[in-house]
PDB file of C-alpha atoms in Angstrom:
ATOM      1  CA  MET A   1       0.000   0.000   0.000  1.00  0.00           C
ATOM      2  CA  PHE A   2       2.642   2.535   1.059  1.00  0.00           C
ATOM      3  CA  LYS A   3       4.892   1.415  -1.799  1.00  0.00           C
ATOM      4  CA  THR A   4       2.041   2.098  -4.220  1.00  0.00           C
ATOM      5  CA  LEU A   5       1.445   5.504  -2.628  1.00  0.00           C
ATOM      6  CA  LYS A   6       5.138   6.348  -2.974  1.00  0.00           C
ATOM      7  CA  GLN A   7       5.186   5.394  -6.659  1.00  0.00           C
ATOM      8  CA  SER A   8       2.063   7.385  -7.549  1.00  0.00           C
ATOM      9  CA  GLY A   9       2.398  10.052  -4.875  1.00  0.00           C
ATOM     10  CA  ALA A  10       2.556  13.091  -7.199  1.00  0.00           C
ATOM     11  CA  LEU A  11      -0.612  12.158  -9.109  1.00  0.00           C
ATOM     12  CA  PHE A  12      -2.396  11.178  -5.916  1.00  0.00           C
ATOM     13  CA  TRP A  13      -1.756  14.517  -4.188  1.00  0.00           C
ATOM     14  CA  GLN A  14      -2.784  16.397  -7.348  1.00  0.00           C
ATOM     15  CA  LEU A  15      -6.122  14.587  -7.209  1.00  0.00           C
ATOM     16  CA  VAL A  16      -6.483  15.356  -3.496  1.00  0.00           C
ATOM     17  CA  ARG A  17      -5.899  19.064  -4.162  1.00  0.00           C
ATOM     18  CA  LEU A  18      -8.409  18.936  -7.032  1.00  0.00           C
ATOM     19  CA  ASP A  19     -10.991  17.254  -4.799  1.00  0.00           C
ATOM     20  CA  VAL A  20     -10.516  19.866  -2.054  1.00  0.00           C
ATOM     21  CA  ARG A  21     -10.645  22.757  -4.536  1.00  0.00           C
ATOM     22  CA  THR A  22     -13.783  21.378  -6.174  1.00  0.00           C
ATOM     23  CA  ARG A  23     -15.581  20.922  -2.866  1.00  0.00           C
ATOM     24  CA  TYR A  24     -14.506  24.011  -0.972  1.00  0.00           C
ATOM     25  CA  PHE A  25     -12.723  26.595  -3.119  1.00  0.00           C
ATOM     26  CA  ASN A  26     -14.711  26.829  -6.336  1.00  0.00           C
ATOM     27  CA  SER A  27     -16.978  29.455  -4.826  1.00  0.00           C
ATOM     28  CA  ARG A  28     -16.198  32.774  -3.192  1.00  0.00           C
ATOM     29  CA  LEU A  29     -17.715  31.620   0.089  1.00  0.00           C
ATOM     30  CA  GLY A  30     -15.986  28.236   0.043  1.00  0.00           C
ATOM     31  CA  LEU A  31     -13.223  29.011   2.554  1.00  0.00           C
ATOM     32  CA  ILE A  32     -15.530  31.175   4.672  1.00  0.00           C
ATOM     33  CA  LEU A  33     -18.094  28.374   4.863  1.00  0.00           C
ATOM     34  CA  LEU A  34     -15.354  25.915   5.758  1.00  0.00           C
ATOM     35  CA  ILE A  35     -14.472  27.970   8.829  1.00  0.00           C
ATOM     36  CA  ALA A  36     -18.011  29.091   9.602  1.00  0.00           C
ATOM     37  CA  GLN A  37     -19.410  25.554   9.654  1.00  0.00           C
ATOM     38  CA  PRO A  38     -17.724  24.366  12.886  1.00  0.00           C
ATOM     39  CA  LEU A  39     -18.278  27.732  14.556  1.00  0.00           C
ATOM     40  CA  THR A  40     -21.969  27.674  13.646  1.00  0.00           C
ATOM     41  CA  LEU A  41     -22.283  24.116  14.936  1.00  0.00           C
ATOM     42  CA  LEU A  42     -20.665  25.126  18.213  1.00  0.00           C
ATOM     43  CA  VAL A  43     -23.011  28.072  18.712  1.00  0.00           C
ATOM     44  CA  ILE A  44     -26.234  26.357  17.572  1.00  0.00           C
ATOM     45  CA  TYR A  45     -25.731  23.126  19.486  1.00  0.00           C
ATOM     46  CA  SER A  46     -24.657  25.007  22.615  1.00  0.00           C
ATOM     47  CA  TRP A  47     -27.790  27.117  22.501  1.00  0.00           C
ATOM     48  CA  VAL A  48     -30.242  24.299  21.681  1.00  0.00           C
ATOM     49  CA  PHE A  49     -28.883  21.553  23.908  1.00  0.00           C
ATOM     50  CA  GLY A  50     -27.205  23.687  26.557  1.00  0.00           C
ATOM     51  CA  GLU A  51     -29.580  26.638  27.059  1.00  0.00           C
ATOM     52  CA  LEU A  52     -32.929  25.394  25.768  1.00  0.00           C
ATOM     53  CA  MET A  53     -32.747  21.735  26.813  1.00  0.00           C
ATOM     54  CA  GLN A  54     -30.427  22.318  29.782  1.00  0.00           C
ATOM     55  CA  LEU A  55     -28.331  19.238  28.996  1.00  0.00           C
ATOM     56  CA  ARG A  56     -25.038  18.990  30.850  1.00  0.00           C
ATOM     57  CA  HIS A  57     -22.098  16.642  30.773  1.00  0.00           C
ATOM     58  CA  THR A  58     -21.390  15.160  34.171  1.00  0.00           C
ATOM     59  CA  ALA A  59     -18.896  17.143  36.252  1.00  0.00           C
ATOM     60  CA  SER A  60     -18.005  19.413  33.353  1.00  0.00           C
ATOM     61  CA  GLU A  61     -18.949  22.884  32.224  1.00  0.00           C
ATOM     62  CA  HIS A  62     -17.612  22.266  28.738  1.00  0.00           C
ATOM     63  CA  PHE A  63     -20.822  20.951  27.205  1.00  0.00           C
ATOM     64  CA  SER A  64     -20.463  22.687  23.838  1.00  0.00           C
ATOM     65  CA  GLU A  65     -16.785  21.731  23.607  1.00  0.00           C
ATOM     66  CA  TYR A  66     -17.626  18.067  24.305  1.00  0.00           C
ATOM     67  CA  LEU A  67     -20.329  18.256  21.689  1.00  0.00           C
ATOM     68  CA  LEU A  68     -18.093  19.786  19.034  1.00  0.00           C
ATOM     69  CA  ALA A  69     -15.252  17.323  19.737  1.00  0.00           C
ATOM     70  CA  GLY A  70     -17.624  14.396  19.243  1.00  0.00           C
ATOM     71  CA  LEU A  71     -19.131  15.892  16.102  1.00  0.00           C
ATOM     72  CA  ILE A  72     -15.697  16.556  14.609  1.00  0.00           C
ATOM     73  CA  ALA A  73     -14.873  12.850  14.738  1.00  0.00           C
ATOM     74  CA  PHE A  74     -18.340  11.706  13.636  1.00  0.00           C
ATOM     75  CA  ASN A  75     -18.717  14.175  10.755  1.00  0.00           C
ATOM     76  CA  ALA A  76     -15.251  13.486   9.350  1.00  0.00           C
ATOM     77  CA  LEU A  77     -15.898   9.740   9.371  1.00  0.00           C
ATOM     78  CA  ALA A  78     -19.440  10.172   8.015  1.00  0.00           C
ATOM     79  CA  GLU A  79     -18.214  12.377   5.148  1.00  0.00           C
ATOM     80  CA  VAL A  80     -15.872   9.642   3.940  1.00  0.00           C
ATOM     81  CA  LEU A  81     -18.370   6.800   4.364  1.00  0.00           C
ATOM     82  CA  THR A  82     -21.211   8.585   2.543  1.00  0.00           C
ATOM     83  CA  ARG A  83     -18.998   9.543  -0.410  1.00  0.00           C
ATOM     84  CA  ALA A  84     -17.309   6.144  -0.719  1.00  0.00           C
ATOM     85  CA  PRO A  85     -20.143   4.102  -2.341  1.00  0.00           C
ATOM     86  CA  SER A  86     -20.281   6.365  -5.415  1.00  0.00           C
ATOM     87  CA  LEU A  87     -16.572   7.065  -5.581  1.00  0.00           C
ATOM     88  CA  LEU A  88     -15.487   4.543  -8.236  1.00  0.00           C
ATOM     89  CA  LEU A  89     -18.557   5.288 -10.364  1.00  0.00           C
ATOM     90  CA  GLU A  90     -17.803   9.031 -10.285  1.00  0.00           C
ATOM     91  CA  ARG A  91     -14.104   8.433 -10.950  1.00  0.00           C
ATOM     92  CA  ARG A  92     -14.638   5.815 -13.670  1.00  0.00           C
ATOM     93  CA  GLU A  93     -12.518   7.713 -16.232  1.00  0.00           C
ATOM     94  CA  LEU A  94      -9.763   8.128 -13.675  1.00  0.00           C
ATOM     95  CA  LEU A  95      -9.765   4.424 -12.936  1.00  0.00           C
ATOM     96  CA  LEU A  96      -9.735   3.330 -16.556  1.00  0.00           C
ATOM     97  CA  ASN A  97      -7.578   6.021 -18.213  1.00  0.00           C
ATOM     98  CA  THR A  98      -4.815   6.933 -15.750  1.00  0.00           C
ATOM     99  CA  PRO A  99      -1.931   4.975 -14.237  1.00  0.00           C
ATOM    100  CA  LEU A 100      -3.229   5.685 -10.721  1.00  0.00           C
ATOM    101  CA  PRO A 101      -3.684   2.338  -8.927  1.00  0.00           C
ATOM    102  CA  ALA A 102      -7.323   1.705  -8.110  1.00  0.00           C
ATOM    103  CA  VAL A 103      -6.485   1.027  -4.471  1.00  0.00           C
ATOM    104  CA  LEU A 104      -5.517   4.685  -4.031  1.00  0.00           C
ATOM    105  CA  ILE A 105      -8.799   6.200  -5.255  1.00  0.00           C
ATOM    106  CA  PRO A 106     -10.667   5.690  -1.930  1.00  0.00           C
ATOM    107  CA  TRP A 107      -7.775   7.394  -0.157  1.00  0.00           C
ATOM    108  CA  ILE A 108      -8.507  10.643  -2.028  1.00  0.00           C
ATOM    109  CA  VAL A 109     -11.617  11.310   0.081  1.00  0.00           C
ATOM    110  CA  VAL A 110      -9.818  10.171   3.245  1.00  0.00           C
ATOM    111  CA  ALA A 111      -7.020  12.667   2.625  1.00  0.00           C
ATOM    112  CA  SER A 112      -9.376  15.524   1.724  1.00  0.00           C
ATOM    113  CA  SER A 113     -11.434  14.887   4.887  1.00  0.00           C
ATOM    114  CA  LEU A 114      -8.361  15.917   6.844  1.00  0.00           C
ATOM    115  CA  LEU A 115      -8.853  19.543   5.793  1.00  0.00           C
ATOM    116  CA  LEU A 116     -12.317  19.952   7.296  1.00  0.00           C
ATOM    117  CA  GLU A 117     -11.283  18.158  10.469  1.00  0.00           C
ATOM    118  CA  SER A 118      -8.045  20.126  10.813  1.00  0.00           C
ATOM    119  CA  ILE A 119      -9.812  23.490  10.684  1.00  0.00           C
ATOM    120  CA  SER A 120     -12.383  22.417  13.286  1.00  0.00           C
ATOM    121  CA  VAL A 121      -9.724  20.937  15.572  1.00  0.00           C
ATOM    122  CA  VAL A 122      -7.479  24.006  15.362  1.00  0.00           C
ATOM    123  CA  LEU A 123     -10.420  26.260  16.238  1.00  0.00           C
ATOM    124  CA  LEU A 124     -11.348  24.052  19.202  1.00  0.00           C
ATOM    125  CA  ILE A 125      -7.768  23.754  20.496  1.00  0.00           C
ATOM    126  CA  VAL A 126      -7.269  27.516  20.253  1.00  0.00           C
ATOM    127  CA  TRP A 127     -10.556  28.010  22.115  1.00  0.00           C
ATOM    128  CA  MET A 128      -9.504  25.570  24.849  1.00  0.00           C
ATOM    129  CA  SER A 129      -6.067  27.229  25.072  1.00  0.00           C
ATOM    130  CA  MET A 130      -7.805  30.549  25.752  1.00  0.00           C
ATOM    131  CA  GLN A 131      -9.336  28.795  28.775  1.00  0.00           C
ATOM    132  CA  ASP A 132      -5.882  27.891  30.133  1.00  0.00           C
ATOM    133  CA  ALA A 133      -5.750  24.423  28.606  1.00  0.00           C
ATOM    134  CA  ASN A 134      -2.338  23.139  27.503  1.00  0.00           C
ATOM    135  CA  PHE A 135      -2.175  23.447  23.694  1.00  0.00           C
ATOM    136  CA  TRP A 136       0.621  20.918  23.208  1.00  0.00           C
ATOM    137  CA  LEU A 137      -0.867  18.385  25.635  1.00  0.00           C
ATOM    138  CA  ILE A 138      -4.194  18.481  23.802  1.00  0.00           C
ATOM    139  CA  LEU A 139      -2.440  18.083  20.463  1.00  0.00           C
ATOM    140  CA  PHE A 140      -0.352  15.186  21.790  1.00  0.00           C
ATOM    141  CA  CYS A 141      -3.464  13.399  23.070  1.00  0.00           C
ATOM    142  CA  TYR A 142      -5.442  14.098  19.897  1.00  0.00           C
ATOM    143  CA  LEU A 143      -3.027  12.776  17.250  1.00  0.00           C
ATOM    144  CA  PRO A 144      -3.333   9.046  18.187  1.00  0.00           C
ATOM    145  CA  TRP A 145      -7.116   9.293  17.872  1.00  0.00           C
ATOM    146  CA  LEU A 146      -6.760  11.115  14.563  1.00  0.00           C
ATOM    147  CA  PHE A 147      -4.722   8.140  13.354  1.00  0.00           C
ATOM    148  CA  MET A 148      -7.552   5.869  14.510  1.00  0.00           C
ATOM    149  CA  ARG A 149     -10.153   7.942  12.638  1.00  0.00           C
ATOM    150  CA  LEU A 150      -8.081   7.795   9.449  1.00  0.00           C
ATOM    151  CA  LEU A 151      -7.682   4.041   9.867  1.00  0.00           C
ATOM    152  CA  TRP A 152     -11.448   3.566  10.186  1.00  0.00           C
ATOM    153  CA  SER A 153     -12.081   5.947   7.278  1.00  0.00           C
ATOM    154  CA  SER A 154      -9.711   4.000   5.036  1.00  0.00           C
ATOM    155  CA  ILE A 155     -11.451   0.729   5.988  1.00  0.00           C
ATOM    156  CA  GLY A 156     -14.881   2.100   5.083  1.00  0.00           C
ATOM    157  CA  ALA A 157     -13.695   3.931   1.959  1.00  0.00           C
ATOM    158  CA  ALA A 158     -11.938   0.875   0.508  1.00  0.00           C
ATOM    159  CA  LEU A 159     -14.785  -1.545   1.160  1.00  0.00           C
ATOM    160  CA  PHE A 160     -17.770   0.712   0.419  1.00  0.00           C
ATOM    161  CA  SER A 161     -16.248   2.089  -2.799  1.00  0.00           C
ATOM    162  CA  VAL A 162     -15.984  -1.433  -4.220  1.00  0.00           C
ATOM    163  CA  LEU A 163     -19.375  -2.605  -2.972  1.00  0.00           C
ATOM    164  CA  GLY A 164     -20.997   0.621  -4.199  1.00  0.00           C
ATOM    165  CA  VAL A 165     -20.337  -0.357  -7.819  1.00  0.00           C
ATOM    166  CA  VAL A 166     -22.743  -3.306  -7.610  1.00  0.00           C
ATOM    167  CA  LEU A 167     -24.977  -2.180  -4.721  1.00  0.00           C
ATOM    168  CA  HIS A 168     -26.445   1.080  -5.988  1.00  0.00           C
ATOM    169  CA  ASP A 169     -28.546   1.668  -2.870  1.00  0.00           C
ATOM    170  CA  LEU A 170     -25.550   1.410  -0.578  1.00  0.00           C
ATOM    171  CA  ARG A 171     -25.126   5.191  -0.258  1.00  0.00           C
ATOM    172  CA  GLN A 172     -28.695   5.634   0.999  1.00  0.00           C
ATOM    173  CA  ALA A 173     -28.234   2.682   3.351  1.00  0.00           C
ATOM    174  CA  VAL A 174     -24.996   4.137   4.752  1.00  0.00           C
ATOM    175  CA  SER A 175     -26.654   7.526   5.311  1.00  0.00           C
ATOM    176  CA  ALA A 176     -29.565   5.871   7.140  1.00  0.00           C
ATOM    177  CA  VAL A 177     -27.244   3.812   9.359  1.00  0.00           C
ATOM    178  CA  LEU A 178     -25.139   6.883  10.161  1.00  0.00           C
ATOM    179  CA  GLY A 179     -28.300   8.734  11.189  1.00  0.00           C
ATOM    180  CA  ILE A 180     -29.031   5.974  13.699  1.00  0.00           C
ATOM    181  CA  LEU A 181     -25.426   5.813  14.896  1.00  0.00           C
ATOM    182  CA  LEU A 182     -25.485   9.566  15.555  1.00  0.00           C
ATOM    183  CA  LEU A 183     -28.187   8.994  18.166  1.00  0.00           C
ATOM    184  CA  VAL A 184     -26.860   5.771  19.720  1.00  0.00           C
ATOM    185  CA  THR A 185     -23.338   7.118  20.135  1.00  0.00           C
ATOM    186  CA  PRO A 186     -22.593   9.233  23.245  1.00  0.00           C
ATOM    187  CA  ILE A 187     -22.116  12.551  21.438  1.00  0.00           C
ATOM    188  CA  PHE A 188     -25.036  14.578  22.825  1.00  0.00           C
ATOM    189  CA  TYR A 189     -24.806  12.870  26.214  1.00  0.00           C
ATOM    190  CA  ARG A 190     -22.217  11.114  28.358  1.00  0.00           C
ATOM    191  CA  LEU A 191     -22.038   7.338  28.624  1.00  0.00           C
ATOM    192  CA  GLU A 192     -22.226   7.690  32.421  1.00  0.00           C
ATOM    193  CA  GLN A 193     -25.600   9.426  32.094  1.00  0.00           C
ATOM    194  CA  VAL A 194     -27.166   6.418  30.365  1.00  0.00           C
ATOM    195  CA  PRO A 195     -28.945   3.784  32.549  1.00  0.00           C
ATOM    196  CA  SER A 196     -26.536   0.965  33.344  1.00  0.00           C
ATOM    197  CA  GLN A 197     -28.531  -1.659  31.428  1.00  0.00           C
ATOM    198  CA  TRP A 198     -28.032   0.367  28.218  1.00  0.00           C
ATOM    199  CA  GLN A 199     -24.374   1.197  28.775  1.00  0.00           C
ATOM    200  CA  THR A 200     -23.325  -2.339  27.786  1.00  0.00           C
ATOM    201  CA  ILE A 201     -25.145  -1.955  24.474  1.00  0.00           C
ATOM    202  CA  LEU A 202     -23.534   1.414  23.789  1.00  0.00           C
ATOM    203  CA  LEU A 203     -20.122  -0.071  24.558  1.00  0.00           C
ATOM    204  CA  CYS A 204     -20.713  -2.556  21.721  1.00  0.00           C
ATOM    205  CA  ASN A 205     -20.811   0.428  19.365  1.00  0.00           C
ATOM    206  CA  PRO A 206     -17.184   0.968  18.240  1.00  0.00           C
ATOM    207  CA  LEU A 207     -17.889   4.651  17.585  1.00  0.00           C
ATOM    208  CA  THR A 208     -18.314   5.113  21.344  1.00  0.00           C
ATOM    209  CA  TYR A 209     -14.572   4.641  21.873  1.00  0.00           C
ATOM    210  CA  LEU A 210     -13.594   6.990  19.040  1.00  0.00           C
ATOM    211  CA  ILE A 211     -15.955   9.723  20.196  1.00  0.00           C
ATOM    212  CA  GLN A 212     -14.893   9.459  23.824  1.00  0.00           C
ATOM    213  CA  GLY A 213     -11.244   9.450  22.765  1.00  0.00           C
ATOM    214  CA  TYR A 214     -11.726  12.699  20.834  1.00  0.00           C
ATOM    215  CA  GLN A 215     -13.650  14.306  23.697  1.00  0.00           C
ATOM    216  CA  GLN A 216     -11.131  13.370  26.370  1.00  0.00           C
ATOM    217  CA  ALA A 217      -8.210  14.491  24.222  1.00  0.00           C
ATOM    218  CA  LEU A 218      -9.576  17.770  22.853  1.00  0.00           C
ATOM    219  CA  VAL A 219     -11.477  18.961  25.926  1.00  0.00           C
ATOM    220  CA  LEU A 220      -9.599  17.493  28.885  1.00  0.00           C
ATOM    221  CA  GLY A 221      -6.175  16.836  27.391  1.00  0.00           C
ATOM    222  CA  GLN A 222      -6.350  13.200  28.538  1.00  0.00           C
ATOM    223  CA  PHE A 223      -5.320  10.041  26.754  1.00  0.00           C
ATOM    224  CA  ASP A 224      -6.205   6.488  27.858  1.00  0.00           C
ATOM    225  CA  TRP A 225      -3.520   4.452  26.100  1.00  0.00           C
ATOM    226  CA  LYS A 226      -4.995   1.106  27.257  1.00  0.00           C
ATOM    227  CA  VAL A 227      -8.313   1.791  25.525  1.00  0.00           C
ATOM    228  CA  TRP A 228      -6.530   3.194  22.473  1.00  0.00           C
ATOM    229  CA  LEU A 229      -4.265   0.157  22.194  1.00  0.00           C
ATOM    230  CA  LEU A 230      -7.209  -2.254  22.494  1.00  0.00           C
ATOM    231  CA  VAL A 231      -9.139  -0.378  19.819  1.00  0.00           C
ATOM    232  CA  LEU A 232      -6.045  -0.224  17.599  1.00  0.00           C
ATOM    233  CA  VAL A 233      -5.450  -3.987  17.684  1.00  0.00           C
ATOM    234  CA  SER A 234      -9.075  -4.825  16.903  1.00  0.00           C
ATOM    235  CA  SER A 235      -9.166  -2.134  14.181  1.00  0.00           C
ATOM    236  CA  LEU A 236      -6.054  -3.515  12.500  1.00  0.00           C
ATOM    237  CA  VAL A 237      -7.628  -6.973  12.377  1.00  0.00           C
ATOM    238  CA  VAL A 238     -10.785  -5.555  10.759  1.00  0.00           C
ATOM    239  CA  TRP A 239      -8.678  -3.372   8.460  1.00  0.00           C
ATOM    240  CA  GLY A 240      -6.751  -6.416   7.220  1.00  0.00           C
ATOM    241  CA  LEU A 241      -9.911  -8.406   6.506  1.00  0.00           C
ATOM    242  CA  CYS A 242     -11.644  -5.522   4.714  1.00  0.00           C
ATOM    243  CA  TRP A 243      -8.509  -4.609   2.761  1.00  0.00           C
ATOM    244  CA  ASN A 244      -8.081  -8.164   1.448  1.00  0.00           C
ATOM    245  CA  MET A 245     -11.776  -8.296   0.525  1.00  0.00           C
ATOM    246  CA  ALA A 246     -11.576  -4.967  -1.352  1.00  0.00           C
ATOM    247  CA  GLN A 247      -8.390  -6.059  -3.142  1.00  0.00           C
ATOM    248  CA  SER A 248      -9.972  -9.306  -4.299  1.00  0.00           C
ATOM    249  CA  LEU A 249     -13.098  -7.519  -5.586  1.00  0.00           C
ATOM    250  CA  LEU A 250     -11.335  -4.672  -7.415  1.00  0.00           C
ATOM    251  CA  PRO A 251     -10.431  -6.644 -10.600  1.00  0.00           C
ATOM    252  CA  LYS A 252     -14.081  -7.754 -10.943  1.00  0.00           C
ATOM    253  CA  VAL A 253     -15.277  -4.176 -10.466  1.00  0.00           C
ATOM    254  CA  ARG A 254     -13.340  -3.059 -13.550  1.00  0.00           C
ATOM    255  CA  TYR A 255     -15.492  -5.338 -15.731  1.00  0.00           C
ATOM    256  CA  VAL A 256     -18.670  -3.851 -14.243  1.00  0.00           C
ATOM    257  CA  LEU A 257     -17.445  -0.314 -14.905  1.00  0.00           C
TER     258      LEU A 257
END
């Protein structure tokens, strides 16, 4: 994989820049909207869930910051997963008429998702630093979970992009599942606030660990390496299985395209 990326690195990064420019910089408000989006989310969610609904995270005044940290991870992952099923169909000419290896095409959306996440994270870290949080400690705790998010994104992008060629309703199905996951993942509430009989079920949701990792890192500057290591090992196993499946299906996908 990394050998392939090294060989086709120049073309790959050109396509990443093109994808980012197409999505965010082809309009005059593109960059402004890119920055305004996380700020608007922070303000709106704080007002609705904090002031109107009076929701609070246990033993913390940073409700809006917790909320934004969780949404940063969820939205970045959701962006990749919802785009992946139609990726090879949209990039059919690229797949058939350029020397870019097909395995790298899903990584284009993974790489471009870094931009949106980076802007949101920088804004949040700067905000937390203004409240006497340690900038470098937060960054140090955040980077391992960013690696985890990219790992999960690459798993979903590789598998869904291949399956999306033959399962045309996959994009709608992924969007529907993500809508459910948004509610059954502790983003708008803390896991400790859920009745104990439901906590076990929520702990079966792998997104719970990613979201809590982001929240602890970006808001509290804390990093639980035991949880991270456990999630990493299980993620690498899943990544290997999905990667082999996507690799075996790619040659067949070319005939369908």
